[in-house]
PDB file of C-alpha atoms in Angstrom:
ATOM      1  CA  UNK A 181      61.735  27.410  -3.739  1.00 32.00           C
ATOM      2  CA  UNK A 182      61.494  26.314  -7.616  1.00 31.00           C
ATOM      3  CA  UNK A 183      61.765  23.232  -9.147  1.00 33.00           C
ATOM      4  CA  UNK A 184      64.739  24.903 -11.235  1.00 34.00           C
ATOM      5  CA  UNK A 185      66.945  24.783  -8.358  1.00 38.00           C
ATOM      6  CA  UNK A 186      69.979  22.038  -8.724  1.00 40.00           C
ATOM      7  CA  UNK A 187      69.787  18.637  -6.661  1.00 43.00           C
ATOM      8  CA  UNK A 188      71.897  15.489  -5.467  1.00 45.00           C
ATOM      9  CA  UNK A 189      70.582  12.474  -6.932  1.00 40.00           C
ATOM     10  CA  UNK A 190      68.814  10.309  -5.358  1.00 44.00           C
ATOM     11  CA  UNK A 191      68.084  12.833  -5.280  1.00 42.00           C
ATOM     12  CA  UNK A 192      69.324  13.218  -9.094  1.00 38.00           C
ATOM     13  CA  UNK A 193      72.485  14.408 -10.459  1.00 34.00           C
ATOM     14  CA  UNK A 194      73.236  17.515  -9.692  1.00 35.00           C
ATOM     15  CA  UNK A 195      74.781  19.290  -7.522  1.00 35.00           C
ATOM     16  CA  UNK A 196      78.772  19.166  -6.685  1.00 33.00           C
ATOM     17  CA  UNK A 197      79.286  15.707  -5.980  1.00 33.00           C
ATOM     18  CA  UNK A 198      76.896  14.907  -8.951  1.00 35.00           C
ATOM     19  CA  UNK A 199      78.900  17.357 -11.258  1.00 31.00           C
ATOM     20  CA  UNK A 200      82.280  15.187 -10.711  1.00 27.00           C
ATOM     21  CA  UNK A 201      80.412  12.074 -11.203  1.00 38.00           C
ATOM     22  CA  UNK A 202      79.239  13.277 -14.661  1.00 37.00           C
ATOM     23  CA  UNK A 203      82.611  14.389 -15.741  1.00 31.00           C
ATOM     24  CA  UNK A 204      84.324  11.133 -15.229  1.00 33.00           C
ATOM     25  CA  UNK A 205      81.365   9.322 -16.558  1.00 39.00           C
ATOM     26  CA  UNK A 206      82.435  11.429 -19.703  1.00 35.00           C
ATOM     27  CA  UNK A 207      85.546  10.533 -19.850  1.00 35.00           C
ATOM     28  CA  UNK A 208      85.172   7.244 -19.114  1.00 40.00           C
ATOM     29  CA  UNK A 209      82.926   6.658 -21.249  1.00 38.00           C
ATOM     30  CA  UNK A 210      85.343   8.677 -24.261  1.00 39.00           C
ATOM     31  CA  UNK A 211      88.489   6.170 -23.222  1.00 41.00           C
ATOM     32  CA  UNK A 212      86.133   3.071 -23.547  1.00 40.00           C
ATOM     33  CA  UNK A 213      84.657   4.253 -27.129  1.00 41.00           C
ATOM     34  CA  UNK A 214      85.379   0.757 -28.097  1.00 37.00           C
ATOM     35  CA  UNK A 215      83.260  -1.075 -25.254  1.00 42.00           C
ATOM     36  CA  UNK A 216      80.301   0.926 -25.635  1.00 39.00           C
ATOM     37  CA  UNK A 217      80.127   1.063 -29.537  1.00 44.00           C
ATOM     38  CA  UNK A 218      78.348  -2.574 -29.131  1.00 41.00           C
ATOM     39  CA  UNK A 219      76.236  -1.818 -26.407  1.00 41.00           C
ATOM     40  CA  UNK A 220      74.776   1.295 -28.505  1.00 37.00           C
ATOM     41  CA  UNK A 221      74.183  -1.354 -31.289  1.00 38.00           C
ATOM     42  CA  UNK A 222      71.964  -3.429 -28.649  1.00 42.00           C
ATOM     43  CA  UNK A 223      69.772  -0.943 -27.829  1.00 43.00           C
ATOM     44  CA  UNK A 224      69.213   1.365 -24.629  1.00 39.00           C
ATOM     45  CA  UNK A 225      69.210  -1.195 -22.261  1.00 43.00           C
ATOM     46  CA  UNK A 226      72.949  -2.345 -22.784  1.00 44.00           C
ATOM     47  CA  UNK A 227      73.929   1.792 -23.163  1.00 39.00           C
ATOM     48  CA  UNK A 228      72.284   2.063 -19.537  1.00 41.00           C
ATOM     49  CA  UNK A 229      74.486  -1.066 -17.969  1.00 41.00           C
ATOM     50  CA  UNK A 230      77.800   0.006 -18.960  1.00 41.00           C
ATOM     51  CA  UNK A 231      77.160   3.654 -17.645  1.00 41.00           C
ATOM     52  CA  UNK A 232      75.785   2.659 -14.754  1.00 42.00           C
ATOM     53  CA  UNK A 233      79.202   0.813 -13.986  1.00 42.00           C
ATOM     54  CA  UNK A 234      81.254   4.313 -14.578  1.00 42.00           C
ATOM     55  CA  UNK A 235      78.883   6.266 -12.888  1.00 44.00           C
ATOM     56  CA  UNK A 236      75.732   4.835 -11.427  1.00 47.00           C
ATOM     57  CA  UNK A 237      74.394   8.357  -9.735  1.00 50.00           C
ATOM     58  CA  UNK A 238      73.370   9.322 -13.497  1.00 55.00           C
ATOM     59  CA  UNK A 239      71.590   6.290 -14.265  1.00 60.00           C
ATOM     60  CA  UNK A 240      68.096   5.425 -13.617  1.00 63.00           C
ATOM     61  CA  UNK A 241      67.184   2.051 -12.567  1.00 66.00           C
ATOM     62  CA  UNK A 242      63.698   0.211 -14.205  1.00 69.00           C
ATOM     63  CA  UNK A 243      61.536   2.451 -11.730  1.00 71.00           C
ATOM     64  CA  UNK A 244      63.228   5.662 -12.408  1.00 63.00           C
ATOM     65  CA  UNK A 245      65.314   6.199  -9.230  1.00 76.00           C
ATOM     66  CA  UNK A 246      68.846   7.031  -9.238  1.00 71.00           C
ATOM     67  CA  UNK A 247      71.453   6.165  -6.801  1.00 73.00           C
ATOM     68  CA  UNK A 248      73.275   8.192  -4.757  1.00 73.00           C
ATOM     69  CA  UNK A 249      75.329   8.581  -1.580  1.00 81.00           C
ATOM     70  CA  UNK A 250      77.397  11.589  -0.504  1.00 86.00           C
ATOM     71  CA  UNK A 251      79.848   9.047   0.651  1.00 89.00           C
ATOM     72  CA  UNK A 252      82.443   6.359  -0.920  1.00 84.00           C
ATOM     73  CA  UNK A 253      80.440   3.325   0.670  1.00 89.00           C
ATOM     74  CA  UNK A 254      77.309   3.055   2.928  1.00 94.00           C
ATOM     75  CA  UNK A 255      76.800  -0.431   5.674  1.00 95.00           C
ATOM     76  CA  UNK A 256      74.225  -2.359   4.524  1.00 97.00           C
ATOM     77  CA  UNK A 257      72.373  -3.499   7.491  1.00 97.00           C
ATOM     78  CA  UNK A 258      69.677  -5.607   8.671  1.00 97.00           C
ATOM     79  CA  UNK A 259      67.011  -6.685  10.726  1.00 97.00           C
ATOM     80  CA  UNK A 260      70.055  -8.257  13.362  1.00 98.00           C
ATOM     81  CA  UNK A 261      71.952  -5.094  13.042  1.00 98.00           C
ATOM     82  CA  UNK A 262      69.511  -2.257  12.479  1.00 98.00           C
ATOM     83  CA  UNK A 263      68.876  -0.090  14.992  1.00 98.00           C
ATOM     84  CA  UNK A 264      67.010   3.644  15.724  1.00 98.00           C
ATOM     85  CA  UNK A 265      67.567   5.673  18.388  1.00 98.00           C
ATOM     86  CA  UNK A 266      64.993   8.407  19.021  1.00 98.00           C
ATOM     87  CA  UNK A 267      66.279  11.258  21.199  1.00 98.00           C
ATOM     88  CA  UNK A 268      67.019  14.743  21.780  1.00 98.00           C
ATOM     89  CA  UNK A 269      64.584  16.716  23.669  1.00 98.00           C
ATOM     90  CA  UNK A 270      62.502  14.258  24.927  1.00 98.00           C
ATOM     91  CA  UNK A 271      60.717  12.565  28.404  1.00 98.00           C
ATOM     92  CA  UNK A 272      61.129   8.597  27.097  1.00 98.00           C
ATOM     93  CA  UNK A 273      64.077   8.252  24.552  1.00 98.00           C
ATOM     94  CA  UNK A 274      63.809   4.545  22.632  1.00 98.00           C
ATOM     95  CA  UNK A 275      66.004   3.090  20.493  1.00 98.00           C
ATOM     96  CA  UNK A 276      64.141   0.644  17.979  1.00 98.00           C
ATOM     97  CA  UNK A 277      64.939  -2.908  15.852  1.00 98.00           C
ATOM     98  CA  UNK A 278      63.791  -3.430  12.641  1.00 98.00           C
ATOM     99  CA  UNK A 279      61.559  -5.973  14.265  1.00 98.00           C
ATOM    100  CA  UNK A 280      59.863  -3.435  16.630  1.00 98.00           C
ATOM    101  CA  UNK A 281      59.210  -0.395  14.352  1.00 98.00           C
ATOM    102  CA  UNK A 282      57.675  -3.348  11.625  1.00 98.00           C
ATOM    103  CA  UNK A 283      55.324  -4.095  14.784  1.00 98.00           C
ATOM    104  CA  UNK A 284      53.987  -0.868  15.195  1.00 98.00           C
ATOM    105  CA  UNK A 285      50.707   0.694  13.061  1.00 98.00           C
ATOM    106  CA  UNK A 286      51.742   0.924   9.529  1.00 98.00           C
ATOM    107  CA  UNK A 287      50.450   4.012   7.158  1.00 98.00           C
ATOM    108  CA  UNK A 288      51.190   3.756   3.474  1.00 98.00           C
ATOM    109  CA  UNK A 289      51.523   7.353   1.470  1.00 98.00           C
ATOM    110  CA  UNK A 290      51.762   7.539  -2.273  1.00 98.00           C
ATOM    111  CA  UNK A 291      53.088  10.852  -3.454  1.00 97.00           C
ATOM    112  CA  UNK A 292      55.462  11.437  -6.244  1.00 96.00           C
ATOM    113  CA  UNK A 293      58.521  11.731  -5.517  1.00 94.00           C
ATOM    114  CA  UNK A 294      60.172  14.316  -6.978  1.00 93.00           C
ATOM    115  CA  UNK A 295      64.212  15.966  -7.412  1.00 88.00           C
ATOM    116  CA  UNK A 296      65.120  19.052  -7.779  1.00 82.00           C
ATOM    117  CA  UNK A 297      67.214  18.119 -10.597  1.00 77.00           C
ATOM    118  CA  UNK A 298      63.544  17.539 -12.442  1.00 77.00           C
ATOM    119  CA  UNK A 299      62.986  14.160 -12.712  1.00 79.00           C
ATOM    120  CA  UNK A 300      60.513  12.594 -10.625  1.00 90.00           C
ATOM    121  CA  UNK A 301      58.763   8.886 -10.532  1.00 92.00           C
ATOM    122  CA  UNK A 302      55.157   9.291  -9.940  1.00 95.00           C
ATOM    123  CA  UNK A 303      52.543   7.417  -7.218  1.00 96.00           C
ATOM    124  CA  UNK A 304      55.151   6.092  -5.143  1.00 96.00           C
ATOM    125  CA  UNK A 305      53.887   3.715  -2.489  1.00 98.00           C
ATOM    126  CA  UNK A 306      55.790   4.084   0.650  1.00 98.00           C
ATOM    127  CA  UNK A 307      54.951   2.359   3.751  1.00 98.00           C
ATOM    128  CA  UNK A 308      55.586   2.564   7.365  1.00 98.00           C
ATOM    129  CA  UNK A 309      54.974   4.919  10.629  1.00 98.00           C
ATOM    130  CA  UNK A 310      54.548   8.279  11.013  1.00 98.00           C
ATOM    131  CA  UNK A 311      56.814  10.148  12.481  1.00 98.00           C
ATOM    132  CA  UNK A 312      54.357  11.874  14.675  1.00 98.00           C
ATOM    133  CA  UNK A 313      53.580   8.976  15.985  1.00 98.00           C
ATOM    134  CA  UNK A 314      57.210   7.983  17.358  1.00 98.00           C
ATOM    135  CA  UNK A 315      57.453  11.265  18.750  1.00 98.00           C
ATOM    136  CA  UNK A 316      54.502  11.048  20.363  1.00 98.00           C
ATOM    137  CA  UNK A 317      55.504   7.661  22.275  1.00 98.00           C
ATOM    138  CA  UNK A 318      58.914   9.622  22.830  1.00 98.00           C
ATOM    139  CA  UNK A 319      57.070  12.634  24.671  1.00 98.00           C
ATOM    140  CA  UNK A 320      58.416  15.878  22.813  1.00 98.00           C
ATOM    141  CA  UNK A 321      59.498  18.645  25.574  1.00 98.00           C
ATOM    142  CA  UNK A 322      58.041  21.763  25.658  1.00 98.00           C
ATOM    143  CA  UNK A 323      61.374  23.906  24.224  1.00 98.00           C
ATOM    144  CA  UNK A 324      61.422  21.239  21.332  1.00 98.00           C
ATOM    145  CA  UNK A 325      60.747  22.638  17.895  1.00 98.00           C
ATOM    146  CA  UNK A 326      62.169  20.919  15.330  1.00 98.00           C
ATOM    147  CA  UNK A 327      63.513  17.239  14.312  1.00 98.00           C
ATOM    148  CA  UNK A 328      67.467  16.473  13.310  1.00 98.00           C
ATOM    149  CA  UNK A 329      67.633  13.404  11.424  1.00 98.00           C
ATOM    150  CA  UNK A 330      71.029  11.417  11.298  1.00 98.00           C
ATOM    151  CA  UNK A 331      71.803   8.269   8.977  1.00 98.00           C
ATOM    152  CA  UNK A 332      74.051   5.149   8.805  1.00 97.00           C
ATOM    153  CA  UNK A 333      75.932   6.407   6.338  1.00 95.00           C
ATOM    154  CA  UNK A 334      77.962   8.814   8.931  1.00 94.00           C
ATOM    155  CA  UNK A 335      77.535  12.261   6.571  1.00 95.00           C
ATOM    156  CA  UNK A 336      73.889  12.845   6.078  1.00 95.00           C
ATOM    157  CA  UNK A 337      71.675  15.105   8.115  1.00 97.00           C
ATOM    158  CA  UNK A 338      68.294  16.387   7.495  1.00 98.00           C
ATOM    159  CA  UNK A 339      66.152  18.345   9.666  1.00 98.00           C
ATOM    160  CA  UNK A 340      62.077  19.654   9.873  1.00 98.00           C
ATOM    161  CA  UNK A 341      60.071  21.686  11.864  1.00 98.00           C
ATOM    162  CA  UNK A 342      58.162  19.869  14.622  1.00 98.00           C
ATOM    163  CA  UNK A 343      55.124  20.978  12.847  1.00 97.00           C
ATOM    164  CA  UNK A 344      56.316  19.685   9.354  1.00 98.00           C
ATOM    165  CA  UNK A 345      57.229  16.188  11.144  1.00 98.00           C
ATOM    166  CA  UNK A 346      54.165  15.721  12.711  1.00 98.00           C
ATOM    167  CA  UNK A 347      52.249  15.617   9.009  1.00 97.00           C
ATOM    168  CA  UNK A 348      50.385  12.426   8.675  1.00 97.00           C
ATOM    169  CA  UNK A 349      52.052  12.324   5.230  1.00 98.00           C
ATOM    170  CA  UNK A 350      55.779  12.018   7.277  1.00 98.00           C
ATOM    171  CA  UNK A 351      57.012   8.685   7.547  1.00 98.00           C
ATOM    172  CA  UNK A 352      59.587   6.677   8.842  1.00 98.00           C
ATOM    173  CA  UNK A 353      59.339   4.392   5.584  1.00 98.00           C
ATOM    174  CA  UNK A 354      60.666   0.443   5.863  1.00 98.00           C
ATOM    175  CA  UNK A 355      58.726  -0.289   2.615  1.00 98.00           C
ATOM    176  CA  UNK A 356      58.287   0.941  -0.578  1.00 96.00           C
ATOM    177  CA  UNK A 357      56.468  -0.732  -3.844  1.00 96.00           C
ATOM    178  CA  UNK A 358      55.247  -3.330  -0.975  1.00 96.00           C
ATOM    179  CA  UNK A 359      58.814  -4.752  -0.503  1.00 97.00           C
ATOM    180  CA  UNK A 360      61.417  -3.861   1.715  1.00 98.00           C
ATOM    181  CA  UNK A 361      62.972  -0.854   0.999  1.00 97.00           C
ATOM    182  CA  UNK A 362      66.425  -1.725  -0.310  1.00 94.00           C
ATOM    183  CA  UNK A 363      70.395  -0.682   0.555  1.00 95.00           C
ATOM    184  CA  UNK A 364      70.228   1.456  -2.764  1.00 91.00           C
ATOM    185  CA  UNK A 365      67.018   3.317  -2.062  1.00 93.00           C
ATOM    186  CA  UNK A 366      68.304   3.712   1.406  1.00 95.00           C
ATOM    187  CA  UNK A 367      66.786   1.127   3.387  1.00 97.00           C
ATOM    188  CA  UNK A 368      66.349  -0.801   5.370  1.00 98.00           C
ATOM    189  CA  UNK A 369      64.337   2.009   7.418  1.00 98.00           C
ATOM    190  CA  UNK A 370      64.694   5.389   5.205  1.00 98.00           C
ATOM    191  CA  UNK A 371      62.233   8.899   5.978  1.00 98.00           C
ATOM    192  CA  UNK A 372      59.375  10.079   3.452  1.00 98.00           C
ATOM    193  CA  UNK A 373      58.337  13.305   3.687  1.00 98.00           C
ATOM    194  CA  UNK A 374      56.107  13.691   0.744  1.00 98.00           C
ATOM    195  CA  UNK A 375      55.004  16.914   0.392  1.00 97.00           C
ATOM    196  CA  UNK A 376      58.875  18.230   0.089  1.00 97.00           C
ATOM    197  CA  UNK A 377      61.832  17.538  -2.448  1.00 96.00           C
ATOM    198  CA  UNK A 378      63.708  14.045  -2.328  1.00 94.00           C
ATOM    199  CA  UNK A 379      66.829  15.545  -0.673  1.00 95.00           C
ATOM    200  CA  UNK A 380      64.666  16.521   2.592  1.00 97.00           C
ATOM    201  CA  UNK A 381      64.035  12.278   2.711  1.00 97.00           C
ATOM    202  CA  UNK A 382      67.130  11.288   4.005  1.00 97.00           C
ATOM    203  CA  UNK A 383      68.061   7.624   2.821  1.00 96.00           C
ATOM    204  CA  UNK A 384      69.596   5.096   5.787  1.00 97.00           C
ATOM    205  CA  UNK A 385      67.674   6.764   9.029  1.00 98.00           C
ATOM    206  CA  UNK A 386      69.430   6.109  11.695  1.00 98.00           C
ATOM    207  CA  UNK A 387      68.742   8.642  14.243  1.00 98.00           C
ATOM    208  CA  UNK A 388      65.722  11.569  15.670  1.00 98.00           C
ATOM    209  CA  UNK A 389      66.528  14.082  17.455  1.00 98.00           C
ATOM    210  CA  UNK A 390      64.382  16.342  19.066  1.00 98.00           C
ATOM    211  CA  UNK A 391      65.940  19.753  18.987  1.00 98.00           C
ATOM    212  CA  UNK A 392      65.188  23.667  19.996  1.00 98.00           C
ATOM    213  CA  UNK A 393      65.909  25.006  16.475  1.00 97.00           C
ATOM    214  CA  UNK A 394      66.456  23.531  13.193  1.00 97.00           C
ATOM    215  CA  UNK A 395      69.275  22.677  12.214  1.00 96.00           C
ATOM    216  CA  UNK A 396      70.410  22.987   8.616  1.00 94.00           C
ATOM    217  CA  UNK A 397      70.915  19.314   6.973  1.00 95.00           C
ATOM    218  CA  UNK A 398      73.733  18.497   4.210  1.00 94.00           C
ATOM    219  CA  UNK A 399      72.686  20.091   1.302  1.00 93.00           C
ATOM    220  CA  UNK A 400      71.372  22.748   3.321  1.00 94.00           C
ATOM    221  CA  UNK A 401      74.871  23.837   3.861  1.00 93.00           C
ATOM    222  CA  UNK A 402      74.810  23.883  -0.586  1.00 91.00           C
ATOM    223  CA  UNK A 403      72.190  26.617  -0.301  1.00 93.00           C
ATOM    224  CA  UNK A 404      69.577  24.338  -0.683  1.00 94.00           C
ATOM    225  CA  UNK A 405      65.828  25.847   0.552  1.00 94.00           C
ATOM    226  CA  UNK A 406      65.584  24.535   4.629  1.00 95.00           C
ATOM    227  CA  UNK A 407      61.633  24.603   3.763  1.00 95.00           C
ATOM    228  CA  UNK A 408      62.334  22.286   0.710  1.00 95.00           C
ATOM    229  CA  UNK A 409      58.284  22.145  -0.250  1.00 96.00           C
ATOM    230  CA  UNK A 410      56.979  20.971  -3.477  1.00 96.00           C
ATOM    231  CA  UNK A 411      54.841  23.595  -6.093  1.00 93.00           C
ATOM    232  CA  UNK A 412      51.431  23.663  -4.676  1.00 93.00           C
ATOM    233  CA  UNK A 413      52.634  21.280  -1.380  1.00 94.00           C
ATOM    234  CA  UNK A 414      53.409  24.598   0.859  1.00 90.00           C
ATOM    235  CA  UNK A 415      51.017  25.338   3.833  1.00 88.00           C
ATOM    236  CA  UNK A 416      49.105  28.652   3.585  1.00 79.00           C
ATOM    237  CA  UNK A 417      50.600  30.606   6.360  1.00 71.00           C
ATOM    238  CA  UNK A 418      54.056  28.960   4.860  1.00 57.00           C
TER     239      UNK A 418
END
């Protein structure tokens, strides 16, 4: 994998959905010459607002991150309505609140995180708990091999090696910057695997799923790498 290869943003903007996104941010922005003459005038911060509203994927917010869901809209939930289901191939499936996973042993990783598309906002503090720690208390099956993530958002799927998921620098993340991580950066629970590209952290976790294979995750099916590791981040015998 290289870091030239396109990405979604959140991921960033690239990629198909990214690519329409941009285009009527253009034009947008060409039919509304008028509006944003003034902002220009007051400097980058008032250029950012207005094309944020026309296309908010394309625009970084004050720590660098950009927004973006594959979908029109994405349920915000909550610690009343938040829940995780851990499944699949296992000997003790659970289903968790926001409440219980917040009781368990917390881990914080800081990585960069870092999109294909090439941007990238460094030391990122991201705080919650490891993966291989739920699937322990789950009981992985012998004929599982890999982990199928699902979110709340109804479209997005990820997926990793058992192996990869068990990293100690995998987490199931409900903080980030120590605060909640929010709706936009795909909280209130969201997955961090740090040593890979942004796409392979899918935003608005909402299920694990033990499986025999992996499974190929949304932009997967785009051609992006299934073994989406970072220059330098691979595993020798990778």
């Amino acid at each position: 994998m290289t870091a030239a290869a396109p990405g979604p943003p959140d991921q960033g903007p690239g990629g198909r959905p990214v690519g329409r996104r941009i285009v009527l941010a253009m034009l947008g922005l060409g039919g509304a010459g008028l509006a944003v003459g003034p902002a220009v005038q007051r400097g980058l911060s008032g250029v950012r607002s207005a094309l944020s509203r026309v296309a908010p994927g394309v625009v970084p917010d004050d720590r660098g991150f950009r927004y973006f869901s594959i979908v029109g809209s994405v349920p915000r939930k909550d610690a009343a309505t938040y829940r995780l289901t851990v499944g699949g191939l296992v000997d003790r499936p659970a289903t968790y609140t926001l409440d219980q996973l917040a009781a368990l042993p917390q881990t914080t990783v800081v990585h960069d995180a870092v999109c294909t598309d090439g941007w990238q906002v460094d030391d990122v503090p991201f705080t919650g708990v490891r993966l291989g720690d739920l699937l322990d208390a789950a009981g992985v099956r012998d004929e599982g091999t890999a982990v199928r993530f699902t979110c709340f958002d109804g479209a997005y799927t990820e997926s990793l090696t058992l192996e990869q998921a068990r990293r100690a620098d995998v987490l199931v993340a409900l903080r980030m910057f120590d605060e909640p991580v929010p709706h936009d950066s795909g909280g209130p629970v969201r997955l961090f695997v740090a040593p890979m590209y942004f796409y392979k952290s899918a935003k608005w976790l909402s299920g694990i799923e033990v499986t025999a294979q992996v499974e190929q995750g949304y932009w997967e099916d785009y051609g992006y790498p299934v073994d989406g590791w970072l220059p330098g981040e691979e595993p020798v015998d990778a």
